[in-house]
JSON list of C-alpha atoms in Angstrom, two decimals:
[
{"chain": "A", "resi": 108, "resn": "ASP", "atom": "CA", "xyz": [129.79, 108.89, 93.63]},
{"chain": "A", "resi": 109, "resn": "THR", "atom": "CA", "xyz": [129.41, 106.26, 96.32]},
{"chain": "A", "resi": 110, "resn": "GLU", "atom": "CA", "xyz": [126.93, 108.06, 98.50]},
{"chain": "A", "resi": 111, "resn": "VAL", "atom": "CA", "xyz": [123.46, 107.45, 99.73]},
{"chain": "A", "resi": 112, "resn": "THR", "atom": "CA", "xyz": [121.93, 110.75, 100.76]},
{"chain": "A", "resi": 113, "resn": "GLN", "atom": "CA", "xyz": [119.10, 111.00, 103.26]},
{"chain": "A", "resi": 114, "resn": "THR", "atom": "CA", "xyz": [117.00, 113.99, 104.23]},
{"chain": "A", "resi": 115, "resn": "PRO", "atom": "CA", "xyz": [116.15, 115.31, 106.70]},
{"chain": "A", "resi": 116, "resn": "LYS", "atom": "CA", "xyz": [118.90, 114.33, 109.14]},
{"chain": "A", "resi": 117, "resn": "HIS", "atom": "CA", "xyz": [116.63, 115.06, 112.09]},
{"chain": "A", "resi": 118, "resn": "LEU", "atom": "CA", "xyz": [112.85, 115.16, 112.28]},
{"chain": "A", "resi": 119, "resn": "VAL", "atom": "CA", "xyz": [110.52, 115.84, 115.19]},
{"chain": "A", "resi": 120, "resn": "MET", "atom": "CA", "xyz": [106.85, 115.19, 114.61]},
{"chain": "A", "resi": 121, "resn": "GLY", "atom": "CA", "xyz": [103.64, 114.87, 116.54]},
{"chain": "A", "resi": 122, "resn": "MET", "atom": "CA", "xyz": [101.45, 111.80, 116.41]},
{"chain": "A", "resi": 123, "resn": "THR", "atom": "CA", "xyz": [98.98, 113.46, 114.06]},
{"chain": "A", "resi": 124, "resn": "ASN", "atom": "CA", "xyz": [101.53, 114.81, 111.60]},
{"chain": "A", "resi": 125, "resn": "LYS", "atom": "CA", "xyz": [102.30, 113.55, 108.12]},
{"chain": "A", "resi": 126, "resn": "LYS", "atom": "CA", "xyz": [105.94, 113.71, 107.07]},
{"chain": "A", "resi": 127, "resn": "SER", "atom": "CA", "xyz": [108.27, 111.99, 104.63]},
{"chain": "A", "resi": 128, "resn": "LEU", "atom": "CA", "xyz": [111.84, 110.75, 104.71]},
{"chain": "A", "resi": 129, "resn": "LYS", "atom": "CA", "xyz": [113.78, 110.88, 101.47]},
{"chain": "A", "resi": 130, "resn": "CYS", "atom": "CA", "xyz": [116.70, 108.87, 100.14]},
{"chain": "A", "resi": 131, "resn": "GLU", "atom": "CA", "xyz": [118.70, 109.24, 96.97]},
{"chain": "A", "resi": 132, "resn": "GLN", "atom": "CA", "xyz": [121.54, 107.29, 95.35]},
{"chain": "A", "resi": 133, "resn": "HIS", "atom": "CA", "xyz": [123.30, 107.77, 92.02]},
{"chain": "A", "resi": 134, "resn": "MET", "atom": "CA", "xyz": [125.36, 104.58, 91.93]},
{"chain": "A", "resi": 135, "resn": "GLY", "atom": "CA", "xyz": [123.03, 102.82, 89.51]},
{"chain": "A", "resi": 136, "resn": "HIS", "atom": "CA", "xyz": [121.97, 100.43, 92.23]},
{"chain": "A", "resi": 137, "resn": "ARG", "atom": "CA", "xyz": [118.75, 98.57, 91.57]},
{"chain": "A", "resi": 138, "resn": "ALA", "atom": "CA", "xyz": [117.89, 97.61, 95.14]},
{"chain": "A", "resi": 139, "resn": "MET", "atom": "CA", "xyz": [117.01, 100.04, 97.91]},
{"chain": "A", "resi": 140, "resn": "TYR", "atom": "CA", "xyz": [116.16, 99.37, 101.52]},
{"chain": "A", "resi": 141, "resn": "TRP", "atom": "CA", "xyz": [114.67, 100.98, 104.60]},
{"chain": "A", "resi": 142, "resn": "TYR", "atom": "CA", "xyz": [115.98, 99.90, 107.99]},
{"chain": "A", "resi": 143, "resn": "LYS", "atom": "CA", "xyz": [114.95, 101.03, 111.46]},
{"chain": "A", "resi": 144, "resn": "GLN", "atom": "CA", "xyz": [117.51, 101.14, 114.24]},
{"chain": "A", "resi": 145, "resn": "LYS", "atom": "CA", "xyz": [116.88, 101.73, 117.93]},
{"chain": "A", "resi": 146, "resn": "ALA", "atom": "CA", "xyz": [119.71, 102.73, 120.26]},
{"chain": "A", "resi": 147, "resn": "LYS", "atom": "CA", "xyz": [122.25, 99.97, 120.91]},
{"chain": "A", "resi": 148, "resn": "LYS", "atom": "CA", "xyz": [120.35, 97.57, 118.64]},
{"chain": "A", "resi": 149, "resn": "PRO", "atom": "CA", "xyz": [121.18, 96.29, 115.15]},
{"chain": "A", "resi": 150, "resn": "PRO", "atom": "CA", "xyz": [119.36, 97.64, 112.10]},
{"chain": "A", "resi": 151, "resn": "GLU", "atom": "CA", "xyz": [116.01, 95.95, 111.45]},
{"chain": "A", "resi": 152, "resn": "LEU", "atom": "CA", "xyz": [114.86, 95.55, 107.89]},
{"chain": "A", "resi": 153, "resn": "MET", "atom": "CA", "xyz": [111.56, 97.23, 107.02]},
{"chain": "A", "resi": 154, "resn": "PHE", "atom": "CA", "xyz": [111.26, 97.25, 103.22]},
{"chain": "A", "resi": 155, "resn": "VAL", "atom": "CA", "xyz": [113.19, 96.18, 100.14]},
{"chain": "A", "resi": 156, "resn": "TYR", "atom": "CA", "xyz": [112.64, 97.57, 96.67]},
{"chain": "A", "resi": 157, "resn": "SER", "atom": "CA", "xyz": [114.10, 95.74, 93.71]},
{"chain": "A", "resi": 158, "resn": "TYR", "atom": "CA", "xyz": [113.93, 97.37, 90.29]},
{"chain": "A", "resi": 159, "resn": "GLU", "atom": "CA", "xyz": [111.49, 99.90, 91.74]},
{"chain": "A", "resi": 160, "resn": "LYS", "atom": "CA", "xyz": [109.06, 97.23, 92.90]},
{"chain": "A", "resi": 161, "resn": "LEU", "atom": "CA", "xyz": [108.39, 96.42, 96.54]},
{"chain": "A", "resi": 162, "resn": "SER", "atom": "CA", "xyz": [109.80, 92.93, 97.09]},
{"chain": "A", "resi": 163, "resn": "ILE", "atom": "CA", "xyz": [109.90, 92.66, 100.87]},
{"chain": "A", "resi": 164, "resn": "ASN", "atom": "CA", "xyz": [107.68, 94.18, 103.55]},
{"chain": "A", "resi": 165, "resn": "GLU", "atom": "CA", "xyz": [108.68, 92.90, 106.97]},
{"chain": "A", "resi": 166, "resn": "SER", "atom": "CA", "xyz": [105.16, 93.18, 108.39]},
{"chain": "A", "resi": 167, "resn": "VAL", "atom": "CA", "xyz": [105.63, 96.89, 108.93]},
{"chain": "A", "resi": 168, "resn": "PRO", "atom": "CA", "xyz": [102.56, 98.80, 110.24]},
{"chain": "A", "resi": 169, "resn": "SER", "atom": "CA", "xyz": [100.66, 100.72, 107.59]},
{"chain": "A", "resi": 170, "resn": "ARG", "atom": "CA", "xyz": [101.51, 104.03, 109.25]},
{"chain": "A", "resi": 171, "resn": "PHE", "atom": "CA", "xyz": [104.82, 103.58, 107.37]},
{"chain": "A", "resi": 172, "resn": "SER", "atom": "CA", "xyz": [104.32, 103.77, 103.62]},
{"chain": "A", "resi": 173, "resn": "PRO", "atom": "CA", "xyz": [107.29, 103.35, 101.25]},
{"chain": "A", "resi": 174, "resn": "GLU", "atom": "CA", "xyz": [107.46, 104.70, 97.74]},
{"chain": "A", "resi": 175, "resn": "CYS", "atom": "CA", "xyz": [110.05, 104.30, 95.01]},
{"chain": "A", "resi": 176, "resn": "PRO", "atom": "CA", "xyz": [109.37, 106.96, 92.33]},
{"chain": "A", "resi": 177, "resn": "ASN", "atom": "CA", "xyz": [112.37, 105.92, 90.24]},
{"chain": "A", "resi": 178, "resn": "SER", "atom": "CA", "xyz": [115.54, 103.86, 90.50]},
{"chain": "A", "resi": 179, "resn": "SER", "atom": "CA", "xyz": [117.43, 106.63, 92.33]},
{"chain": "A", "resi": 180, "resn": "LEU", "atom": "CA", "xyz": [114.84, 107.70, 94.87]},
{"chain": "A", "resi": 181, "resn": "LEU", "atom": "CA", "xyz": [113.20, 106.07, 97.84]},
{"chain": "A", "resi": 182, "resn": "ASN", "atom": "CA", "xyz": [110.72, 107.73, 100.17]},
{"chain": "A", "resi": 183, "resn": "LEU", "atom": "CA", "xyz": [109.18, 106.70, 103.46]},
{"chain": "A", "resi": 184, "resn": "HIS", "atom": "CA", "xyz": [105.87, 108.40, 104.20]},
{"chain": "A", "resi": 185, "resn": "LEU", "atom": "CA", "xyz": [104.98, 108.68, 107.87]},
{"chain": "A", "resi": 186, "resn": "HIS", "atom": "CA", "xyz": [101.50, 109.19, 109.28]},
{"chain": "A", "resi": 187, "resn": "ALA", "atom": "CA", "xyz": [99.97, 108.80, 112.72]},
{"chain": "A", "resi": 188, "resn": "LEU", "atom": "CA", "xyz": [103.19, 107.52, 114.25]},
{"chain": "A", "resi": 189, "resn": "GLN", "atom": "CA", "xyz": [103.61, 106.46, 117.86]},
{"chain": "A", "resi": 190, "resn": "PRO", "atom": "CA", "xyz": [106.34, 107.56, 120.29]},
{"chain": "A", "resi": 191, "resn": "GLU", "atom": "CA", "xyz": [107.83, 104.06, 120.10]},
{"chain": "A", "resi": 192, "resn": "ASP", "atom": "CA", "xyz": [108.52, 104.71, 116.40]},
{"chain": "A", "resi": 193, "resn": "SER", "atom": "CA", "xyz": [111.25, 107.14, 117.42]},
{"chain": "A", "resi": 194, "resn": "ALA", "atom": "CA", "xyz": [114.46, 105.71, 115.99]},
{"chain": "A", "resi": 195, "resn": "LEU", "atom": "CA", "xyz": [117.19, 106.17, 113.41]},
{"chain": "A", "resi": 196, "resn": "TYR", "atom": "CA", "xyz": [115.83, 105.33, 109.95]},
{"chain": "A", "resi": 197, "resn": "LEU", "atom": "CA", "xyz": [118.51, 104.13, 107.59]},
{"chain": "A", "resi": 198, "resn": "CYS", "atom": "CA", "xyz": [118.26, 103.94, 103.84]},
{"chain": "A", "resi": 199, "resn": "ALA", "atom": "CA", "xyz": [120.61, 101.61, 101.99]},
{"chain": "A", "resi": 200, "resn": "SER", "atom": "CA", "xyz": [121.22, 100.52, 98.43]},
{"chain": "A", "resi": 201, "resn": "SER", "atom": "CA", "xyz": [122.97, 97.64, 96.71]},
{"chain": "A", "resi": 202, "resn": "GLN", "atom": "CA", "xyz": [123.67, 96.67, 93.13]},
{"chain": "A", "resi": 203, "resn": "SER", "atom": "CA", "xyz": [120.86, 94.16, 93.26]},
{"chain": "A", "resi": 204, "resn": "ALA", "atom": "CA", "xyz": [118.72, 92.52, 95.92]},
{"chain": "A", "resi": 205, "resn": "GLY", "atom": "CA", "xyz": [120.21, 89.13, 95.26]},
{"chain": "A", "resi": 206, "resn": "ALA", "atom": "CA", "xyz": [121.79, 86.86, 97.79]},
{"chain": "A", "resi": 207, "resn": "THR", "atom": "CA", "xyz": [125.00, 88.82, 98.06]},
{"chain": "A", "resi": 208, "resn": "GLY", "atom": "CA", "xyz": [125.87, 92.42, 97.74]},
{"chain": "A", "resi": 209, "resn": "GLU", "atom": "CA", "xyz": [127.38, 95.09, 99.87]},
{"chain": "A", "resi": 210, "resn": "LEU", "atom": "CA", "xyz": [124.88, 97.50, 101.35]},
{"chain": "A", "resi": 211, "resn": "PHE", "atom": "CA", "xyz": [125.74, 101.17, 101.15]},
{"chain": "A", "resi": 212, "resn": "PHE", "atom": "CA", "xyz": [124.02, 103.02, 103.97]},
{"chain": "A", "resi": 213, "resn": "GLY", "atom": "CA", "xyz": [122.98, 106.64, 104.17]},
{"chain": "A", "resi": 214, "resn": "GLU", "atom": "CA", "xyz": [123.70, 108.62, 107.33]},
{"chain": "A", "resi": 215, "resn": "GLY", "atom": "CA", "xyz": [120.16, 108.13, 108.53]},
{"chain": "A", "resi": 216, "resn": "SER", "atom": "CA", "xyz": [117.24, 110.27, 109.57]},
{"chain": "A", "resi": 217, "resn": "ARG", "atom": "CA", "xyz": [116.80, 110.52, 113.31]},
{"chain": "A", "resi": 218, "resn": "LEU", "atom": "CA", "xyz": [113.09, 110.62, 114.03]},
{"chain": "A", "resi": 219, "resn": "THR", "atom": "CA", "xyz": [111.50, 111.72, 117.28]},
{"chain": "A", "resi": 220, "resn": "VAL", "atom": "CA", "xyz": [107.76, 111.27, 117.71]},
{"chain": "A", "resi": 221, "resn": "LEU", "atom": "CA", "xyz": [106.22, 113.33, 120.49]},
{"chain": "B", "resi": 1355, "resn": "GLY", "atom": "CA", "xyz": [115.28, 80.40, 112.21]},
{"chain": "B", "resi": 1356, "resn": "GLN", "atom": "CA", "xyz": [118.23, 82.75, 112.20]},
{"chain": "B", "resi": 1357, "resn": "ASN", "atom": "CA", "xyz": [120.64, 83.20, 115.07]},
{"chain": "B", "resi": 1358, "resn": "ILE", "atom": "CA", "xyz": [123.76, 85.38, 115.03]},
{"chain": "B", "resi": 1359, "resn": "ASP", "atom": "CA", "xyz": [125.82, 85.75, 118.19]},
{"chain": "B", "resi": 1360, "resn": "GLN", "atom": "CA", "xyz": [128.65, 88.10, 118.99]},
{"chain": "B", "resi": 1361, "resn": "PRO", "atom": "CA", "xyz": [129.97, 89.48, 122.30]},
{"chain": "B", "resi": 1362, "resn": "THR", "atom": "CA", "xyz": [128.34, 92.62, 123.62]},
{"chain": "B", "resi": 1363, "resn": "GLU", "atom": "CA", "xyz": [131.45, 94.58, 124.46]},
{"chain": "B", "resi": 1364, "resn": "MET", "atom": "CA", "xyz": [135.25, 94.35, 124.29]},
{"chain": "B", "resi": 1365, "resn": "THR", "atom": "CA", "xyz": [137.87, 96.71, 125.66]},
{"chain": "B", "resi": 1366, "resn": "ALA", "atom": "CA", "xyz": [141.46, 96.98, 124.45]},
{"chain": "B", "resi": 1367, "resn": "THR", "atom": "CA", "xyz": [144.29, 99.48, 124.61]},
{"chain": "B", "resi": 1368, "resn": "GLU", "atom": "CA", "xyz": [145.62, 101.60, 121.78]},
{"chain": "B", "resi": 1369, "resn": "GLY", "atom": "CA", "xyz": [148.09, 99.69, 119.62]},
{"chain": "B", "resi": 1370, "resn": "ALA", "atom": "CA", "xyz": [146.77, 96.30, 120.69]},
{"chain": "B", "resi": 1371, "resn": "ILE", "atom": "CA", "xyz": [144.90, 93.63, 118.71]},
{"chain": "B", "resi": 1372, "resn": "VAL", "atom": "CA", "xyz": [141.28, 92.68, 119.25]},
{"chain": "B", "resi": 1373, "resn": "GLN", "atom": "CA", "xyz": [139.39, 89.72, 117.79]},
{"chain": "B", "resi": 1374, "resn": "ILE", "atom": "CA", "xyz": [135.61, 89.86, 117.58]},
{"chain": "B", "resi": 1375, "resn": "ASN", "atom": "CA", "xyz": [133.96, 86.48, 117.14]},
{"chain": "B", "resi": 1376, "resn": "CYS", "atom": "CA", "xyz": [130.66, 85.82, 115.43]},
{"chain": "B", "resi": 1377, "resn": "THR", "atom": "CA", "xyz": [128.79, 82.54, 115.29]},
{"chain": "B", "resi": 1378, "resn": "TYR", "atom": "CA", "xyz": [125.75, 82.02, 113.16]},
{"chain": "B", "resi": 1379, "resn": "GLN", "atom": "CA", "xyz": [123.00, 79.54, 112.46]},
{"chain": "B", "resi": 1380, "resn": "THR", "atom": "CA", "xyz": [121.02, 80.60, 109.42]},
{"chain": "B", "resi": 1381, "resn": "SER", "atom": "CA", "xyz": [118.87, 78.97, 106.76]},
{"chain": "B", "resi": 1382, "resn": "GLY", "atom": "CA", "xyz": [121.54, 78.65, 104.11]},
{"chain": "B", "resi": 1383, "resn": "PHE", "atom": "CA", "xyz": [124.50, 80.89, 103.63]},
{"chain": "B", "resi": 1384, "resn": "ASN", "atom": "CA", "xyz": [125.47, 83.34, 100.93]},
{"chain": "B", "resi": 1385, "resn": "GLY", "atom": "CA", "xyz": [128.14, 85.33, 102.63]},
{"chain": "B", "resi": 1386, "resn": "LEU", "atom": "CA", "xyz": [129.06, 87.13, 105.83]},
{"chain": "B", "resi": 1387, "resn": "PHE", "atom": "CA", "xyz": [129.64, 90.85, 106.19]},
{"chain": "B", "resi": 1388, "resn": "TRP", "atom": "CA", "xyz": [131.27, 92.98, 108.85]},
{"chain": "B", "resi": 1389, "resn": "TYR", "atom": "CA", "xyz": [130.18, 96.58, 109.31]},
{"chain": "B", "resi": 1390, "resn": "GLN", "atom": "CA", "xyz": [131.54, 99.31, 111.56]},
{"chain": "B", "resi": 1391, "resn": "GLN", "atom": "CA", "xyz": [129.14, 101.78, 113.12]},
{"chain": "B", "resi": 1392, "resn": "HIS", "atom": "CA", "xyz": [130.14, 104.81, 115.16]},
{"chain": "B", "resi": 1393, "resn": "ALA", "atom": "CA", "xyz": [127.55, 106.13, 117.60]},
{"chain": "B", "resi": 1394, "resn": "GLY", "atom": "CA", "xyz": [124.82, 108.06, 115.81]},
{"chain": "B", "resi": 1395, "resn": "GLU", "atom": "CA", "xyz": [126.22, 107.30, 112.37]},
{"chain": "B", "resi": 1396, "resn": "ALA", "atom": "CA", "xyz": [125.40, 104.87, 109.58]},
{"chain": "B", "resi": 1397, "resn": "PRO", "atom": "CA", "xyz": [127.09, 101.47, 109.32]},
{"chain": "B", "resi": 1398, "resn": "THR", "atom": "CA", "xyz": [130.05, 101.34, 106.94]},
{"chain": "B", "resi": 1399, "resn": "PHE", "atom": "CA", "xyz": [131.18, 98.22, 105.12]},
{"chain": "B", "resi": 1400, "resn": "LEU", "atom": "CA", "xyz": [134.40, 96.58, 106.32]},
{"chain": "B", "resi": 1401, "resn": "SER", "atom": "CA", "xyz": [134.59, 93.12, 104.79]},
{"chain": "B", "resi": 1402, "resn": "TYR", "atom": "CA", "xyz": [132.81, 90.29, 103.01]},
{"chain": "B", "resi": 1403, "resn": "ASN", "atom": "CA", "xyz": [133.58, 86.56, 103.22]},
{"chain": "B", "resi": 1404, "resn": "VAL", "atom": "CA", "xyz": [131.83, 83.87, 101.23]},
{"chain": "B", "resi": 1405, "resn": "LEU", "atom": "CA", "xyz": [134.60, 81.25, 101.06]},
{"chain": "B", "resi": 1406, "resn": "ASP", "atom": "CA", "xyz": [136.54, 79.78, 103.97]},
{"chain": "B", "resi": 1407, "resn": "GLY", "atom": "CA", "xyz": [139.71, 81.56, 104.92]},
{"chain": "B", "resi": 1408, "resn": "LEU", "atom": "CA", "xyz": [141.16, 84.89, 105.80]},
{"chain": "B", "resi": 1409, "resn": "GLU", "atom": "CA", "xyz": [140.57, 88.18, 103.98]},
{"chain": "B", "resi": 1410, "resn": "GLU", "atom": "CA", "xyz": [143.01, 90.93, 104.86]},
{"chain": "B", "resi": 1411, "resn": "LYS", "atom": "CA", "xyz": [142.44, 94.63, 104.34]},
{"chain": "B", "resi": 1412, "resn": "GLY", "atom": "CA", "xyz": [145.05, 96.81, 105.96]},
{"chain": "B", "resi": 1413, "resn": "ARG", "atom": "CA", "xyz": [144.63, 96.75, 109.73]},
{"chain": "B", "resi": 1414, "resn": "PHE", "atom": "CA", "xyz": [141.41, 94.74, 109.47]},
{"chain": "B", "resi": 1415, "resn": "SER", "atom": "CA", "xyz": [141.14, 91.03, 108.65]},
{"chain": "B", "resi": 1416, "resn": "SER", "atom": "CA", "xyz": [138.11, 88.77, 108.56]},
{"chain": "B", "resi": 1417, "resn": "PHE", "atom": "CA", "xyz": [138.04, 85.00, 108.78]},
{"chain": "B", "resi": 1418, "resn": "LEU", "atom": "CA", "xyz": [135.29, 82.53, 107.88]},
{"chain": "B", "resi": 1419, "resn": "SER", "atom": "CA", "xyz": [134.69, 78.85, 108.57]},
{"chain": "B", "resi": 1420, "resn": "ARG", "atom": "CA", "xyz": [131.44, 77.79, 106.97]},
{"chain": "B", "resi": 1421, "resn": "SER", "atom": "CA", "xyz": [131.51, 74.29, 108.46]},
{"chain": "B", "resi": 1422, "resn": "LYS", "atom": "CA", "xyz": [131.69, 75.78, 111.95]},
{"chain": "B", "resi": 1423, "resn": "GLY", "atom": "CA", "xyz": [129.32, 78.68, 111.31]},
{"chain": "B", "resi": 1424, "resn": "TYR", "atom": "CA", "xyz": [132.04, 80.97, 112.61]},
{"chain": "B", "resi": 1425, "resn": "SER", "atom": "CA", "xyz": [133.72, 84.19, 111.65]},
{"chain": "B", "resi": 1426, "resn": "TYR", "atom": "CA", "xyz": [135.99, 86.66, 113.33]},
{"chain": "B", "resi": 1427, "resn": "LEU", "atom": "CA", "xyz": [137.05, 90.22, 112.67]},
{"chain": "B", "resi": 1428, "resn": "LEU", "atom": "CA", "xyz": [140.61, 91.04, 113.68]},
{"chain": "B", "resi": 1429, "resn": "LEU", "atom": "CA", "xyz": [141.55, 94.65, 114.35]},
{"chain": "B", "resi": 1430, "resn": "LYS", "atom": "CA", "xyz": [145.29, 95.29, 114.58]},
{"chain": "B", "resi": 1431, "resn": "GLU", "atom": "CA", "xyz": [147.24, 98.33, 115.80]},
{"chain": "B", "resi": 1432, "resn": "LEU", "atom": "CA", "xyz": [144.13, 99.68, 117.45]},
{"chain": "B", "resi": 1433, "resn": "GLN", "atom": "CA", "xyz": [143.51, 103.41, 117.24]},
{"chain": "B", "resi": 1434, "resn": "MET", "atom": "CA", "xyz": [141.15, 105.52, 119.31]},
{"chain": "B", "resi": 1435, "resn": "LYS", "atom": "CA", "xyz": [138.98, 106.06, 116.24]},
{"chain": "B", "resi": 1436, "resn": "ASP", "atom": "CA", "xyz": [138.33, 102.30, 116.13]},
{"chain": "B", "resi": 1437, "resn": "SER", "atom": "CA", "xyz": [136.03, 102.69, 119.14]},
{"chain": "B", "resi": 1438, "resn": "ALA", "atom": "CA", "xyz": [132.71, 101.75, 117.56]},
{"chain": "B", "resi": 1439, "resn": "SER", "atom": "CA", "xyz": [130.14, 99.00, 117.27]},
{"chain": "B", "resi": 1440, "resn": "TYR", "atom": "CA", "xyz": [131.05, 96.14, 114.92]},
{"chain": "B", "resi": 1441, "resn": "LEU", "atom": "CA", "xyz": [128.14, 94.34, 113.31]},
{"chain": "B", "resi": 1442, "resn": "CYS", "atom": "CA", "xyz": [128.30, 90.83, 111.92]},
{"chain": "B", "resi": 1443, "resn": "ALA", "atom": "CA", "xyz": [125.68, 90.22, 109.21]},
{"chain": "B", "resi": 1444, "resn": "VAL", "atom": "CA", "xyz": [124.80, 87.08, 107.27]},
{"chain": "B", "resi": 1445, "resn": "SER", "atom": "CA", "xyz": [123.09, 86.74, 103.93]},
{"chain": "B", "resi": 1446, "resn": "PRO", "atom": "CA", "xyz": [120.88, 83.63, 104.18]},
{"chain": "B", "resi": 1447, "resn": "THR", "atom": "CA", "xyz": [119.69, 81.75, 101.10]},
{"chain": "B", "resi": 1448, "resn": "ASP", "atom": "CA", "xyz": [116.05, 81.56, 102.08]},
{"chain": "B", "resi": 1449, "resn": "SER", "atom": "CA", "xyz": [115.67, 85.32, 102.49]},
{"chain": "B", "resi": 1450, "resn": "TRP", "atom": "CA", "xyz": [116.50, 86.87, 99.18]},
{"chain": "B", "resi": 1451, "resn": "GLY", "atom": "CA", "xyz": [117.37, 90.51, 99.65]},
{"chain": "B", "resi": 1452, "resn": "LYS", "atom": "CA", "xyz": [117.78, 90.31, 103.43]},
{"chain": "B", "resi": 1453, "resn": "LEU", "atom": "CA", "xyz": [120.79, 90.66, 105.64]},
{"chain": "B", "resi": 1454, "resn": "GLN", "atom": "CA", "xyz": [120.51, 89.26, 109.15]},
{"chain": "B", "resi": 1455, "resn": "PHE", "atom": "CA", "xyz": [122.44, 91.42, 111.59]},
{"chain": "B", "resi": 1456, "resn": "GLY", "atom": "CA", "xyz": [123.93, 90.38, 114.89]},
{"chain": "B", "resi": 1457, "resn": "ALA", "atom": "CA", "xyz": [123.42, 92.67, 117.87]},
{"chain": "B", "resi": 1458, "resn": "GLY", "atom": "CA", "xyz": [126.85, 94.23, 117.45]},
{"chain": "B", "resi": 1459, "resn": "THR", "atom": "CA", "xyz": [130.00, 94.29, 119.55]},
{"chain": "B", "resi": 1460, "resn": "GLN", "atom": "CA", "xyz": [130.93, 97.59, 121.15]},
{"chain": "B", "resi": 1461, "resn": "VAL", "atom": "CA", "xyz": [134.73, 97.97, 121.05]},
{"chain": "B", "resi": 1462, "resn": "VAL", "atom": "CA", "xyz": [136.19, 100.49, 123.48]},
{"chain": "B", "resi": 1463, "resn": "VAL", "atom": "CA", "xyz": [139.77, 101.54, 122.84]},
{"chain": "B", "resi": 1464, "resn": "THR", "atom": "CA", "xyz": [141.56, 103.04, 125.83]},
{"chain": "B", "resi": 1465, "resn": "PRO", "atom": "CA", "xyz": [144.76, 105.12, 125.81]}
]
């Protein structure tokens, strides 16, 4: 199983809503990532979890709250988002968060904030 | 700082060869990756280079010169399905756990 599964694939939410994006991998990877990607731009790193601990937060606003309940799951909790937060949110995993390692990406959750 | 440059767009005909160049200036180097991304889809891994030289994988090859901070991705026998964005990404040594992505090169394959 070499898949990273993300749900939902599409999400539309208002600025006052609270929603969550979910990510799951069963490859035994110990590092998981959230990236944000706007149209025609490269993915931008948001968070890195290594061995279920948050190791990198790229100065992401607190309206995005990550959670790693166990080594296979990664959530991104969303609250009070802005329209400019509309983007494709990509989850990825790798064997470890060391200097090298192929990232396996999920298909992404396309978020629209109204 | 980190700087990764690649051309914005390239057009080629079916069956042809296209070479996508990537130059980088990063704080240390622990490998260079190429990813393919079709519109609206997730990036998929194509290749990884950490030592100088050419890595060949079927129709795709990737080359690295660390002294020049330079890599290229070579796509041979182009097919229509190769129309996609190709992302160069570098793993720097001072940013454990991070991959620095270039802006991507949009390859358009024409009949």
